[in-house]
Amino acid sequence: MRKLAILTVALLAALSAGVLAVTAGSGSSHREAPLSALDPTGDDTDVYAFVAPDAPGSLTLIGNWIPFEDPAGGPNFYRFDDRASYYLNVDNTGDGKYDIRYRFKFKTKARNPNSFLYALPGVSSINDPKLNLVQTYSVWRERYERGHLVSSKLVAKGLPTAPNNVGPKTFPNYDAVANQAIKGLPGGGKVFAGQVDDPFFVDLGSTFDAINIDMPGRMGIGTGNQGGGKDDLAGYNVHTIALQVPKSDVTRDHKTPADAKASNAVVGVWASTYRPVLQVTRQSPVASGATSSASARGQRVSDEHGEGQVSRLGNPLVNEVVIPLGQKDKFNATQPSDDLKNFGKYVLSPELAKVINILFPGLNVPENNRTDIVQALLTGIPGLTQIAPGAPPTDTLKINLGVGPNPKPSRFGVLAGDTQGFPNGRRLTDDVVDISERVVGGFLKGNKLPLGDGVDQNDKPFRTSFPYVASPAGGFDSQLKRTEPAHAPVPGDPTGSR
């Protein structure tokens, strides 16, 4: 992310926008904590929640895991971990506790363990016996009341996971094979799991090289608002779980919201990963003495399945940039309902704001009492993304299901007057880095700085139908990185910008 844009990005991450900033990872939440950096199959990198134009009566959720998948990374290509449980969570009461959860469990089989090949050449279908490594999964819908499980229903069993895109000799028509992993669900809805292009776009290189902007060999891009940035996630893949369900399946009264003002219109969502408790009892190597408690080490009381949480993600960049190093593993082990007491002070006085003002004098970024960030991301905007009056601050991605799709969306979302965009949910095209940088810079307080990272869009166009994310890059002909073409500067107030 260029210049202060990059740095702001981080701060803005706190703000929740969601891209990657000046921390030890890369991506909205790629490798954001000490322990999750050692556990890529449990690392949830991004969460998206939106109402799609072709499915206006449904909520679409997309959760991504396993950062920085190099398409050519064989022979042991990437997959979900059979030992983990992957969740998409919904809070429809505003207390930061899951009321509805969708649980995903995977099972992997090698048809021929005596072969080194992922698949033989010429795979033509998802059930083709030439596909050697096969992964399937099951889905449960769990309902909770006041934190207690009241029902668990097996929604689907033995569904196929889309394979890795090894290359054109192995998969002459990869998309035709992968699309067979799109499955309908009883009662309405769709599900997909498998490898896809990483939809997150951000300039990471300049950020981690001490905010190295406008140096020889790189074109001048101002404050990152006129293109020229390098998308360092271009060409990399992730593993995704995409779920589309009727809105009535996730609201508190099981009814479709009548409009944006309906009392049941807003829900909060997040992704999480759980592992058997014995696998998550390691103490963080960087946890401070004040946080070396059982929860900081991951020694949580096991849930109904004998598992403990090892990662979670709601708004992008919160754990990566806002939460200090010694608290990151604790954040991953705790629930959104405890965010105020555990981490509230880090949002109100984000370290990144102070760093930005030191490195870039004159920006006048507010450093303390950042209630604007708290409202935008954690408590919700009254009348738009607040789940319930008086709801506590929780790191969940809040979405108003009563707001219909915008036929002319802006990548700047709510900042540009597009109320269907981030932070009202998160669409794949929302430029959360630029949004976050501007919010951290004080946009909501009238300090409208023309910030960005110089990357405006994904390297691949998104699909117009479920699962919407782009197909993964192939291992044979993959190309990494992409530079954003230069364009006219976007002003501090992006209203009218697309």
CSV table of C-alpha atoms in Angstrom, one decimal:
chain,number,residue,atom,x,y,z
A,1,MET,CA,0.0,0.0,0.0
A,2,ARG,CA,1.7,3.0,-1.0
A,3,LYS,CA,2.9,5.8,1.2
A,4,LEU,CA,1.0,6.6,4.2
A,5,ALA,CA,-1.7,4.7,2.5
A,6,ILE,CA,0.1,1.6,3.4
A,7,LEU,CA,0.5,2.6,6.9
A,8,THR,CA,-2.9,3.9,7.2
A,9,VAL,CA,-4.1,0.7,5.8
A,10,ALA,CA,-2.9,-0.9,8.9
A,11,LEU,CA,-4.5,1.5,11.1
A,12,LEU,CA,-7.5,1.3,9.1
A,13,ALA,CA,-7.3,-2.3,9.5
A,14,ALA,CA,-8.0,-1.7,13.0
A,15,LEU,CA,-10.8,0.2,11.8
A,16,SER,CA,-11.8,-3.0,10.3
A,17,ALA,CA,-11.6,-2.4,6.8
A,18,GLY,CA,-9.7,-5.2,5.9
A,19,VAL,CA,-6.7,-5.5,4.0
A,20,LEU,CA,-3.3,-6.0,5.1
A,21,ALA,CA,-1.2,-3.6,6.8
A,22,VAL,CA,1.9,-3.2,8.6
A,23,THR,CA,1.9,-6.3,10.6
A,24,ALA,CA,3.3,-9.7,10.3
A,25,GLY,CA,1.1,-11.2,7.8
A,26,SER,CA,-0.1,-10.5,4.4
A,27,GLY,CA,-3.6,-10.2,3.3
A,28,SER,CA,-6.8,-9.2,5.2
A,29,SER,CA,-5.9,-11.6,7.9
A,30,HIS,CA,-3.2,-13.8,6.4
A,31,ARG,CA,-0.7,-15.1,9.0
A,32,GLU,CA,-1.9,-12.5,11.5
A,33,ALA,CA,-1.0,-14.2,14.8
A,34,PRO,CA,2.0,-16.2,16.0
A,35,LEU,CA,0.3,-19.5,16.3
A,36,SER,CA,-2.0,-19.2,13.3
A,37,ALA,CA,1.1,-18.4,11.2
A,38,LEU,CA,2.3,-21.9,12.1
A,39,ASP,CA,-1.1,-23.4,11.2
A,40,PRO,CA,-2.1,-22.3,7.7
A,41,THR,CA,-4.9,-24.8,7.3
A,42,GLY,CA,-6.6,-23.2,10.3
A,43,ASP,CA,-5.9,-19.6,9.3
A,44,ASP,CA,-9.0,-17.9,8.1
A,45,THR,CA,-7.9,-15.1,5.8
A,46,ASP,CA,-11.0,-13.2,4.8
A,47,VAL,CA,-14.8,-13.2,5.3
A,48,TYR,CA,-17.4,-11.7,2.9
A,49,ALA,CA,-21.1,-11.3,3.5
A,50,PHE,CA,-23.5,-9.8,0.9
A,51,VAL,CA,-26.8,-10.0,-0.9
A,52,ALA,CA,-26.0,-11.0,-4.5
A,53,PRO,CA,-27.9,-9.5,-7.4
A,54,ASP,CA,-28.9,-12.9,-8.7
A,55,ALA,CA,-30.1,-14.1,-5.3
A,56,PRO,CA,-31.8,-11.2,-3.6
A,57,GLY,CA,-33.6,-13.4,-1.1
A,58,SER,CA,-30.5,-15.0,0.3
A,59,LEU,CA,-27.5,-14.2,2.3
A,60,THR,CA,-24.2,-15.2,0.7
A,61,LEU,CA,-21.3,-16.0,3.0
A,62,ILE,CA,-17.7,-16.6,1.9
A,63,GLY,CA,-14.9,-17.7,4.2
A,64,ASN,CA,-11.4,-18.2,3.0
A,65,TRP,CA,-8.6,-20.3,4.6
A,66,ILE,CA,-4.9,-21.2,3.8
A,67,PRO,CA,-3.1,-18.0,2.7
A,68,PHE,CA,-0.6,-17.7,-0.1
A,69,GLU,CA,-1.3,-20.9,-2.0
A,70,ASP,CA,1.3,-21.1,-4.8
A,71,PRO,CA,-0.6,-22.8,-7.7
A,72,ALA,CA,2.4,-24.9,-8.5
A,73,GLY,CA,2.9,-26.0,-4.9
A,74,GLY,CA,2.9,-29.8,-5.4
A,75,PRO,CA,3.2,-32.7,-5.1
A,76,ASN,CA,1.3,-32.3,-1.8
A,77,PHE,CA,-1.2,-29.7,-3.0
A,78,TYR,CA,-3.4,-27.7,-0.6
A,79,ARG,CA,-6.5,-28.9,1.2
A,80,PHE,CA,-8.7,-28.4,4.2
A,81,ASP,CA,-7.5,-30.3,7.3
A,82,ASP,CA,-9.6,-33.3,8.2
A,83,ARG,CA,-8.8,-32.8,11.9
A,84,ALA,CA,-10.2,-29.3,12.0
A,85,SER,CA,-13.8,-28.0,12.1
A,86,TYR,CA,-14.5,-24.9,10.0
A,87,TYR,CA,-17.4,-22.6,10.9
A,88,LEU,CA,-19.4,-19.7,9.5
A,89,ASN,CA,-21.1,-18.1,12.5
A,90,VAL,CA,-24.1,-15.7,12.7
A,91,ASP,CA,-25.1,-13.5,15.6
A,92,ASN,CA,-28.7,-12.2,15.2
A,93,THR,CA,-29.2,-10.7,18.6
A,94,GLY,CA,-26.2,-8.4,18.9
A,95,ASP,CA,-24.5,-10.0,22.0
A,96,GLY,CA,-21.5,-11.3,20.1
A,97,LYS,CA,-22.5,-14.9,20.6
A,98,TYR,CA,-23.3,-17.3,17.8
A,99,ASP,CA,-27.0,-18.0,17.4
A,100,ILE,CA,-26.6,-20.0,14.1
A,101,ARG,CA,-23.5,-21.9,13.1
A,102,TYR,CA,-22.7,-23.8,10.0
A,103,ARG,CA,-20.1,-26.5,10.7
A,104,PHE,CA,-17.9,-28.0,8.0
A,105,LYS,CA,-15.9,-31.3,8.4
A,106,PHE,CA,-13.7,-32.7,5.7
A,107,LYS,CA,-12.5,-36.2,4.8
A,108,THR,CA,-9.6,-37.0,2.5
A,109,LYS,CA,-8.8,-40.2,0.6
A,110,ALA,CA,-6.0,-41.2,-1.7
A,111,ARG,CA,-7.3,-43.6,-4.3
A,112,ASN,CA,-3.8,-44.8,-5.1
A,113,PRO,CA,-1.3,-44.2,-2.3
A,114,ASN,CA,1.4,-45.8,-4.4
A,115,SER,CA,1.4,-42.9,-6.9
A,116,PHE,CA,3.0,-39.5,-6.4
A,117,LEU,CA,0.5,-37.8,-8.7
A,118,TYR,CA,-2.3,-35.6,-7.5
A,119,ALA,CA,-4.2,-36.9,-10.5
A,120,LEU,CA,-3.6,-38.6,-13.8
A,121,PRO,CA,-3.9,-36.6,-17.0
A,122,GLY,CA,-7.3,-36.0,-18.5
A,123,VAL,CA,-9.6,-35.5,-15.4
A,124,SER,CA,-13.0,-34.7,-16.9
A,125,SER,CA,-15.4,-34.8,-13.9
A,126,ILE,CA,-15.5,-34.4,-10.2
A,127,ASN,CA,-16.0,-38.2,-9.9
A,128,ASP,CA,-13.3,-39.2,-12.4
A,129,PRO,CA,-11.3,-42.1,-11.1
A,130,LYS,CA,-8.2,-40.4,-12.5
A,131,LEU,CA,-8.4,-37.9,-9.7
A,132,ASN,CA,-6.2,-39.5,-7.0
A,133,LEU,CA,-6.6,-37.3,-4.0
A,134,VAL,CA,-10.3,-36.8,-3.2
A,135,GLN,CA,-11.8,-34.7,-0.4
A,136,THR,CA,-15.4,-34.7,0.7
A,137,TYR,CA,-17.2,-32.8,3.4
A,138,SER,CA,-20.4,-32.7,5.5
A,139,VAL,CA,-22.3,-29.6,6.7
A,140,TRP,CA,-24.3,-29.2,10.0
A,141,ARG,CA,-26.6,-26.3,10.9
A,142,GLU,CA,-26.4,-25.7,14.7
A,143,ARG,CA,-28.8,-23.4,16.6
A,144,TYR,CA,-28.0,-21.8,19.9
A,145,GLU,CA,-29.9,-19.9,22.6
A,146,ARG,CA,-28.1,-17.9,25.2
A,147,GLY,CA,-24.8,-19.7,24.3
A,148,HIS,CA,-26.3,-23.2,24.6
A,149,LEU,CA,-26.7,-25.6,21.7
A,150,VAL,CA,-30.4,-26.4,21.3
A,151,SER,CA,-30.3,-28.3,17.9
A,152,SER,CA,-27.9,-29.7,15.4
A,153,LYS,CA,-29.0,-30.8,11.9
A,154,LEU,CA,-27.0,-32.6,9.3
A,155,VAL,CA,-27.7,-30.5,6.2
A,156,ALA,CA,-25.6,-32.4,3.7
A,157,LYS,CA,-23.1,-35.3,3.7
A,158,GLY,CA,-20.3,-36.5,1.4
A,159,LEU,CA,-20.2,-33.4,-0.8
A,160,PRO,CA,-17.2,-33.2,-3.2
A,161,THR,CA,-14.5,-30.5,-2.7
A,162,ALA,CA,-13.3,-28.8,-5.8
A,163,PRO,CA,-9.7,-30.0,-6.6
A,164,ASN,CA,-6.6,-27.9,-6.9
A,165,ASN,CA,-6.0,-26.5,-10.4
A,166,VAL,CA,-2.8,-28.5,-11.1
A,167,GLY,CA,-2.7,-27.5,-14.8
A,168,PRO,CA,-4.3,-28.0,-18.3
A,169,LYS,CA,-2.9,-31.5,-18.9
A,170,THR,CA,-4.4,-32.8,-15.7
A,171,PHE,CA,-7.6,-30.8,-16.1
A,172,PRO,CA,-8.3,-30.0,-19.8
A,173,ASN,CA,-11.4,-28.1,-18.6
A,174,TYR,CA,-10.8,-27.2,-15.0
A,175,ASP,CA,-13.9,-25.0,-14.6
A,176,ALA,CA,-16.2,-27.7,-15.8
A,177,VAL,CA,-14.8,-30.0,-13.2
A,178,ALA,CA,-14.8,-27.5,-10.3
A,179,ASN,CA,-18.3,-26.3,-11.0
A,180,GLN,CA,-19.6,-29.8,-10.3
A,181,ALA,CA,-18.7,-29.0,-6.7
A,182,ILE,CA,-21.5,-26.4,-6.5
A,183,LYS,CA,-24.3,-28.2,-4.7
A,184,GLY,CA,-27.9,-27.3,-3.7
A,185,LEU,CA,-29.0,-27.6,-0.2
A,186,PRO,CA,-32.3,-29.0,1.2
A,187,GLY,CA,-34.7,-26.1,1.9
A,188,GLY,CA,-33.0,-23.8,-0.5
A,189,GLY,CA,-29.5,-22.5,-0.8
A,190,LYS,CA,-26.2,-23.6,-2.2
A,191,VAL,CA,-22.7,-24.6,-1.0
A,192,PHE,CA,-19.2,-24.8,-2.5
A,193,ALA,CA,-15.9,-25.7,-1.0
A,194,GLY,CA,-12.5,-25.9,-2.8
A,195,GLN,CA,-9.6,-23.9,-4.2
A,196,VAL,CA,-10.3,-20.4,-5.7
A,197,ASP,CA,-8.3,-17.3,-6.6
A,198,ASP,CA,-7.6,-15.2,-3.5
A,199,PRO,CA,-10.1,-12.3,-3.9
A,200,PHE,CA,-8.3,-10.0,-1.6
A,201,PHE,CA,-6.2,-7.3,-3.3
A,202,VAL,CA,-3.5,-5.2,-1.7
A,203,ASP,CA,0.0,-3.8,-2.1
A,204,LEU,CA,2.0,-5.7,0.6
A,205,GLY,CA,5.6,-5.2,-0.5
A,206,SER,CA,5.8,-1.4,0.1
A,207,THR,CA,4.0,-1.9,3.4
A,208,PHE,CA,6.5,-4.3,4.9
A,209,ASP,CA,9.5,-2.6,3.5
A,210,ALA,CA,9.1,0.2,6.1
A,211,ILE,CA,6.4,1.9,4.1
A,212,ASN,CA,8.7,2.2,1.1
A,213,ILE,CA,6.7,4.4,-1.3
A,214,ASP,CA,7.7,6.4,-4.3
A,215,MET,CA,11.2,5.0,-4.4
A,216,PRO,CA,13.4,4.7,-7.6
A,217,GLY,CA,12.0,2.0,-9.9
A,218,ARG,CA,8.4,2.6,-8.9
A,219,MET,CA,6.2,5.2,-10.4
A,220,GLY,CA,5.0,8.0,-8.2
A,221,ILE,CA,1.5,7.3,-7.0
A,222,GLY,CA,1.0,10.1,-4.6
A,223,THR,CA,-0.9,8.9,-1.5
A,224,GLY,CA,-2.1,5.8,-3.2
A,225,ASN,CA,-5.2,7.3,-4.7
A,226,GLN,CA,-4.2,7.1,-8.4
A,227,GLY,CA,-3.3,3.5,-9.1
A,228,GLY,CA,0.2,2.3,-9.6
A,229,GLY,CA,0.2,-0.1,-6.7
A,230,LYS,CA,1.2,-3.8,-6.9
A,231,ASP,CA,-1.3,-6.5,-5.9
A,232,ASP,CA,0.9,-8.9,-4.1
A,233,LEU,CA,-1.8,-11.5,-3.7
A,234,ALA,CA,-2.4,-11.6,-7.5
A,235,GLY,CA,-1.8,-15.1,-8.8
A,236,TYR,CA,-2.1,-16.8,-5.4
A,237,ASN,CA,-5.0,-19.1,-4.4
A,238,VAL,CA,-6.9,-19.9,-1.2
A,239,HIS,CA,-9.4,-22.5,-0.1
A,240,THR,CA,-12.9,-21.2,0.2
A,241,ILE,CA,-16.2,-22.2,1.8
A,242,ALA,CA,-19.1,-20.4,0.0
A,243,LEU,CA,-22.6,-20.7,1.5
A,244,GLN,CA,-25.8,-19.2,0.3
A,245,VAL,CA,-28.9,-19.6,2.4
A,246,PRO,CA,-32.4,-17.9,2.6
A,247,LYS,CA,-32.3,-14.8,4.8
A,248,SER,CA,-35.0,-16.3,7.0
A,249,ASP,CA,-32.5,-19.0,8.0
A,250,VAL,CA,-30.3,-16.6,9.9
A,251,THR,CA,-32.7,-13.9,11.3
A,252,ARG,CA,-33.8,-14.0,14.9
A,253,ASP,CA,-37.5,-14.5,14.2
A,254,HIS,CA,-36.8,-16.8,11.1
A,255,LYS,CA,-38.5,-14.3,8.8
A,256,THR,CA,-37.2,-12.4,5.8
A,257,PRO,CA,-36.7,-8.7,6.8
A,258,ALA,CA,-39.4,-6.5,5.3
A,259,ASP,CA,-36.9,-3.6,4.7
A,260,ALA,CA,-33.7,-2.1,6.0
A,261,LYS,CA,-35.4,-0.6,9.1
A,262,ALA,CA,-36.9,-4.0,10.2
A,263,SER,CA,-35.8,-5.1,13.7
A,264,ASN,CA,-34.5,-8.4,12.3
A,265,ALA,CA,-32.6,-6.9,9.4
A,266,VAL,CA,-29.1,-6.9,10.7
A,267,VAL,CA,-26.9,-9.8,11.6
A,268,GLY,CA,-23.2,-10.2,12.4
A,269,VAL,CA,-21.0,-12.9,10.9
A,270,TRP,CA,-17.6,-14.3,11.3
A,271,ALA,CA,-15.5,-17.4,10.5
A,272,SER,CA,-13.7,-19.6,12.9
A,273,THR,CA,-11.6,-22.7,13.1
A,274,TYR,CA,-11.6,-25.3,15.9
A,275,ARG,CA,-9.3,-28.2,16.6
A,276,PRO,CA,-9.3,-31.1,19.1
A,277,VAL,CA,-8.4,-29.5,22.5
A,278,LEU,CA,-5.1,-31.5,22.8
A,279,GLN,CA,-3.9,-29.9,19.6
A,280,VAL,CA,-4.4,-26.4,20.8
A,281,THR,CA,-2.7,-26.3,24.2
A,282,ARG,CA,0.6,-24.8,23.1
A,283,GLN,CA,1.5,-21.6,24.8
A,284,SER,CA,2.1,-18.6,22.5
A,285,PRO,CA,5.8,-18.0,22.2
A,286,VAL,CA,5.2,-14.2,22.4
A,287,ALA,CA,2.4,-14.0,24.9
A,288,SER,CA,3.0,-11.4,27.6
A,289,GLY,CA,3.1,-12.4,31.2
A,290,ALA,CA,-0.3,-10.8,31.6
A,291,THR,CA,-1.8,-13.0,29.0
A,292,SER,CA,-0.2,-16.4,29.7
A,293,SER,CA,-3.5,-17.6,31.1
A,294,ALA,CA,-5.3,-20.7,29.8
A,295,SER,CA,-7.2,-18.8,27.2
A,296,ALA,CA,-4.1,-17.2,25.9
A,297,ARG,CA,-2.5,-20.6,25.5
A,298,GLY,CA,-5.6,-21.9,23.7
A,299,GLN,CA,-6.5,-24.2,26.7
A,300,ARG,CA,-10.2,-23.4,26.4
A,301,VAL,CA,-13.0,-25.5,27.8
A,302,SER,CA,-13.9,-27.8,24.9
A,303,ASP,CA,-17.2,-27.2,23.0
A,304,GLU,CA,-19.9,-29.8,22.3
A,305,HIS,CA,-17.5,-31.5,19.9
A,306,GLY,CA,-14.4,-31.6,22.2
A,307,GLU,CA,-12.7,-28.8,20.3
A,308,GLY,CA,-11.2,-25.4,21.0
A,309,GLN,CA,-11.1,-22.3,18.9
A,310,VAL,CA,-7.7,-21.6,17.2
A,311,SER,CA,-8.7,-18.8,14.8
A,312,ARG,CA,-11.5,-16.3,14.1
A,313,LEU,CA,-12.1,-13.4,11.7
A,314,GLY,CA,-14.9,-10.9,11.4
A,315,ASN,CA,-13.8,-7.5,10.2
A,316,PRO,CA,-10.5,-7.5,8.2
A,317,LEU,CA,-7.2,-6.4,9.8
A,318,VAL,CA,-8.4,-6.1,13.4
A,319,ASN,CA,-6.3,-8.9,14.8
A,320,GLU,CA,-3.5,-8.2,12.3
A,321,VAL,CA,-3.0,-4.5,12.9
A,322,VAL,CA,-5.0,-3.4,15.9
A,323,ILE,CA,-4.3,-6.2,18.4
A,324,PRO,CA,-0.8,-6.1,19.8
A,325,LEU,CA,1.6,-9.0,19.3
A,326,GLY,CA,1.3,-10.4,22.8
A,327,GLN,CA,-2.5,-10.5,22.6
A,328,LYS,CA,-3.1,-11.9,19.1
A,329,ASP,CA,-3.3,-15.6,20.1
A,330,LYS,CA,-5.7,-14.7,22.9
A,331,PHE,CA,-7.9,-12.9,20.4
A,332,ASN,CA,-8.0,-16.0,18.3
A,333,ALA,CA,-9.0,-18.1,21.3
A,334,THR,CA,-11.8,-15.9,22.6
A,335,GLN,CA,-15.3,-14.9,21.4
A,336,PRO,CA,-16.6,-11.6,20.0
A,337,SER,CA,-18.8,-11.2,23.1
A,338,ASP,CA,-15.6,-10.6,25.2
A,339,ASP,CA,-14.0,-8.1,22.8
A,340,LEU,CA,-14.9,-4.9,24.8
A,341,LYS,CA,-13.2,-6.0,28.0
A,342,ASN,CA,-10.3,-7.8,26.3
A,343,PHE,CA,-9.4,-5.5,23.5
A,344,GLY,CA,-11.5,-2.3,23.5
A,345,LYS,CA,-8.6,0.0,24.5
A,346,TYR,CA,-6.6,-1.0,21.4
A,347,VAL,CA,-9.4,0.2,19.1
A,348,LEU,CA,-10.1,3.5,20.9
A,349,SER,CA,-6.4,4.4,20.8
A,350,PRO,CA,-4.9,2.5,17.9
A,351,GLU,CA,-1.2,2.4,17.8
A,352,LEU,CA,-1.2,2.8,14.0
A,353,ALA,CA,-2.7,6.3,14.3
A,354,LYS,CA,0.2,7.5,16.4
A,355,VAL,CA,2.7,5.9,14.0
A,356,ILE,CA,1.1,7.6,11.0
A,357,ASN,CA,1.4,11.0,12.6
A,358,ILE,CA,5.0,10.4,13.4
A,359,LEU,CA,6.0,9.3,9.9
A,360,PHE,CA,3.7,11.7,8.0
A,361,PRO,CA,3.4,15.0,10.0
A,362,GLY,CA,0.5,17.2,9.0
A,363,LEU,CA,-2.1,14.5,8.4
A,364,ASN,CA,-3.6,15.2,11.8
A,365,VAL,CA,-5.0,11.6,12.2
A,366,PRO,CA,-7.0,11.4,15.5
A,367,GLU,CA,-5.1,9.2,17.9
A,368,ASN,CA,-7.5,8.8,20.9
A,369,ASN,CA,-11.2,8.4,21.6
A,370,ARG,CA,-11.8,6.8,18.2
A,371,THR,CA,-15.5,6.1,18.9
A,372,ASP,CA,-16.0,6.6,15.2
A,373,ILE,CA,-14.1,3.4,14.4
A,374,VAL,CA,-15.9,1.6,17.2
A,375,GLN,CA,-19.3,2.5,15.8
A,376,ALA,CA,-18.4,1.8,12.1
A,377,LEU,CA,-17.1,-1.6,12.8
A,378,LEU,CA,-17.9,-2.9,16.3
A,379,THR,CA,-21.3,-1.6,17.5
A,380,GLY,CA,-22.7,-0.8,14.1
A,381,ILE,CA,-24.1,2.3,12.5
A,382,PRO,CA,-27.6,3.1,13.9
A,383,GLY,CA,-30.2,2.7,11.2
A,384,LEU,CA,-27.8,0.7,9.0
A,385,THR,CA,-25.6,-2.0,10.7
A,386,GLN,CA,-26.6,-1.9,14.4
A,387,ILE,CA,-28.0,-5.3,15.3
A,388,ALA,CA,-29.9,-4.1,18.3
A,389,PRO,CA,-30.1,-0.9,20.4
A,390,GLY,CA,-27.3,-0.8,23.0
A,391,ALA,CA,-25.4,-3.7,21.4
A,392,PRO,CA,-21.9,-4.1,22.8
A,393,PRO,CA,-18.8,-3.7,20.6
A,394,THR,CA,-18.1,-7.0,18.9
A,395,ASP,CA,-15.7,-7.9,16.0
A,396,THR,CA,-18.3,-9.3,13.7
A,397,LEU,CA,-19.0,-8.3,10.1
A,398,LYS,CA,-22.4,-6.7,10.3
A,399,ILE,CA,-24.8,-6.8,7.3
A,400,ASN,CA,-28.3,-5.3,6.8
A,401,LEU,CA,-30.2,-7.9,4.9
A,402,GLY,CA,-32.9,-5.4,4.1
A,403,VAL,CA,-30.6,-3.3,1.8
A,404,GLY,CA,-30.9,-4.6,-1.7
A,405,PRO,CA,-28.1,-5.0,-4.3
A,406,ASN,CA,-26.8,-1.7,-5.8
A,407,PRO,CA,-26.9,-1.9,-9.6
A,408,LYS,CA,-24.0,0.6,-9.7
A,409,PRO,CA,-21.8,-0.3,-6.8
A,410,SER,CA,-18.8,1.8,-5.6
A,411,ARG,CA,-15.6,0.2,-4.4
A,412,PHE,CA,-15.7,2.8,-1.6
A,413,GLY,CA,-18.9,1.4,-0.2
A,414,VAL,CA,-20.7,3.5,2.4
A,415,LEU,CA,-18.0,6.3,2.2
A,416,ALA,CA,-19.3,7.0,-1.3
A,417,GLY,CA,-23.0,6.7,-0.5
A,418,ASP,CA,-23.3,3.1,-1.5
A,419,THR,CA,-25.0,1.7,1.5
A,420,GLN,CA,-24.8,-1.9,0.4
A,421,GLY,CA,-21.0,-1.9,0.6
A,422,PHE,CA,-18.5,-2.2,3.4
A,423,PRO,CA,-18.8,-1.8,6.3
A,424,ASN,CA,-22.4,-2.9,5.6
A,425,GLY,CA,-21.3,-6.4,4.9
A,426,ARG,CA,-18.4,-6.9,2.5
A,427,ARG,CA,-18.7,-7.5,-1.2
A,428,LEU,CA,-15.9,-9.1,-3.2
A,429,THR,CA,-15.3,-5.8,-5.0
A,430,ASP,CA,-15.2,-3.6,-2.0
A,431,ASP,CA,-11.8,-1.9,-1.6
A,432,VAL,CA,-11.5,-2.4,2.1
A,433,VAL,CA,-7.9,-1.2,2.2
A,434,ASP,CA,-8.7,2.2,0.7
A,435,ILE,CA,-11.9,2.5,2.8
A,436,SER,CA,-10.1,1.5,6.0
A,437,GLU,CA,-7.2,3.9,5.4
A,438,ARG,CA,-9.6,6.8,5.0
A,439,VAL,CA,-11.6,5.9,8.0
A,440,VAL,CA,-8.5,5.5,10.1
A,441,GLY,CA,-7.4,8.8,8.7
A,442,GLY,CA,-10.5,10.4,10.2
A,443,PHE,CA,-13.0,10.4,7.4
A,444,LEU,CA,-16.0,10.0,9.7
A,445,LYS,CA,-14.6,13.0,11.8
A,446,GLY,CA,-14.4,15.2,8.7
A,447,ASN,CA,-10.6,14.6,8.0
A,448,LYS,CA,-11.1,13.3,4.5
A,449,LEU,CA,-7.7,12.3,3.3
A,450,PRO,CA,-7.2,10.9,-0.3
A,451,LEU,CA,-5.6,7.7,0.9
A,452,GLY,CA,-5.2,4.3,-0.7
A,453,ASP,CA,-2.7,1.6,-1.5
A,454,GLY,CA,-2.7,2.1,-5.3
A,455,VAL,CA,-4.6,-1.2,-5.9
A,456,ASP,CA,-8.2,-0.8,-6.8
A,457,GLN,CA,-9.4,-4.2,-7.9
A,458,ASN,CA,-8.7,-7.9,-8.0
A,459,ASP,CA,-6.4,-9.3,-10.7
A,460,LYS,CA,-9.3,-11.5,-12.0
A,461,PRO,CA,-12.9,-10.5,-12.6
A,462,PHE,CA,-15.3,-12.2,-10.2
A,463,ARG,CA,-18.0,-14.5,-11.4
A,464,THR,CA,-21.6,-13.2,-11.6
A,465,SER,CA,-23.1,-16.4,-10.2
A,466,PHE,CA,-22.4,-18.5,-7.2
A,467,PRO,CA,-19.8,-19.0,-5.7
A,468,TYR,CA,-18.8,-15.6,-7.3
A,469,VAL,CA,-15.1,-15.9,-6.5
A,470,ALA,CA,-12.8,-16.3,-9.5
A,471,SER,CA,-11.4,-19.7,-10.5
A,472,PRO,CA,-7.9,-20.5,-9.1
A,473,ALA,CA,-4.7,-20.0,-11.1
A,474,GLY,CA,-3.3,-23.1,-12.5
A,475,GLY,CA,0.0,-24.6,-11.5
A,476,PHE,CA,1.4,-25.0,-15.0
A,477,ASP,CA,1.1,-21.4,-16.2
A,478,SER,CA,0.7,-19.4,-13.1
A,479,GLN,CA,2.0,-15.8,-12.8
A,480,LEU,CA,2.3,-13.9,-9.6
A,481,LYS,CA,1.7,-10.2,-8.8
A,482,ARG,CA,0.0,-7.4,-10.8
A,483,THR,CA,0.4,-3.7,-11.1
A,484,GLU,CA,-2.6,-1.4,-11.1
A,485,PRO,CA,-2.7,1.0,-14.1
A,486,ALA,CA,-2.3,4.7,-13.3
A,487,HIS,CA,-5.5,6.8,-13.2
A,488,ALA,CA,-6.7,10.2,-12.2
A,489,PRO,CA,-6.5,10.8,-8.4
A,490,VAL,CA,-9.6,10.0,-6.4
A,491,PRO,CA,-10.4,12.9,-3.9
A,492,GLY,CA,-10.6,12.5,-0.2
A,493,ASP,CA,-14.4,12.3,-0.5
A,494,PRO,CA,-15.1,9.5,-3.0
A,495,THR,CA,-18.8,10.2,-3.5
A,496,GLY,CA,-19.6,9.4,-7.1
A,497,SER,CA,-16.5,7.3,-7.6
A,498,ARG,CA,-16.8,3.7,-8.7
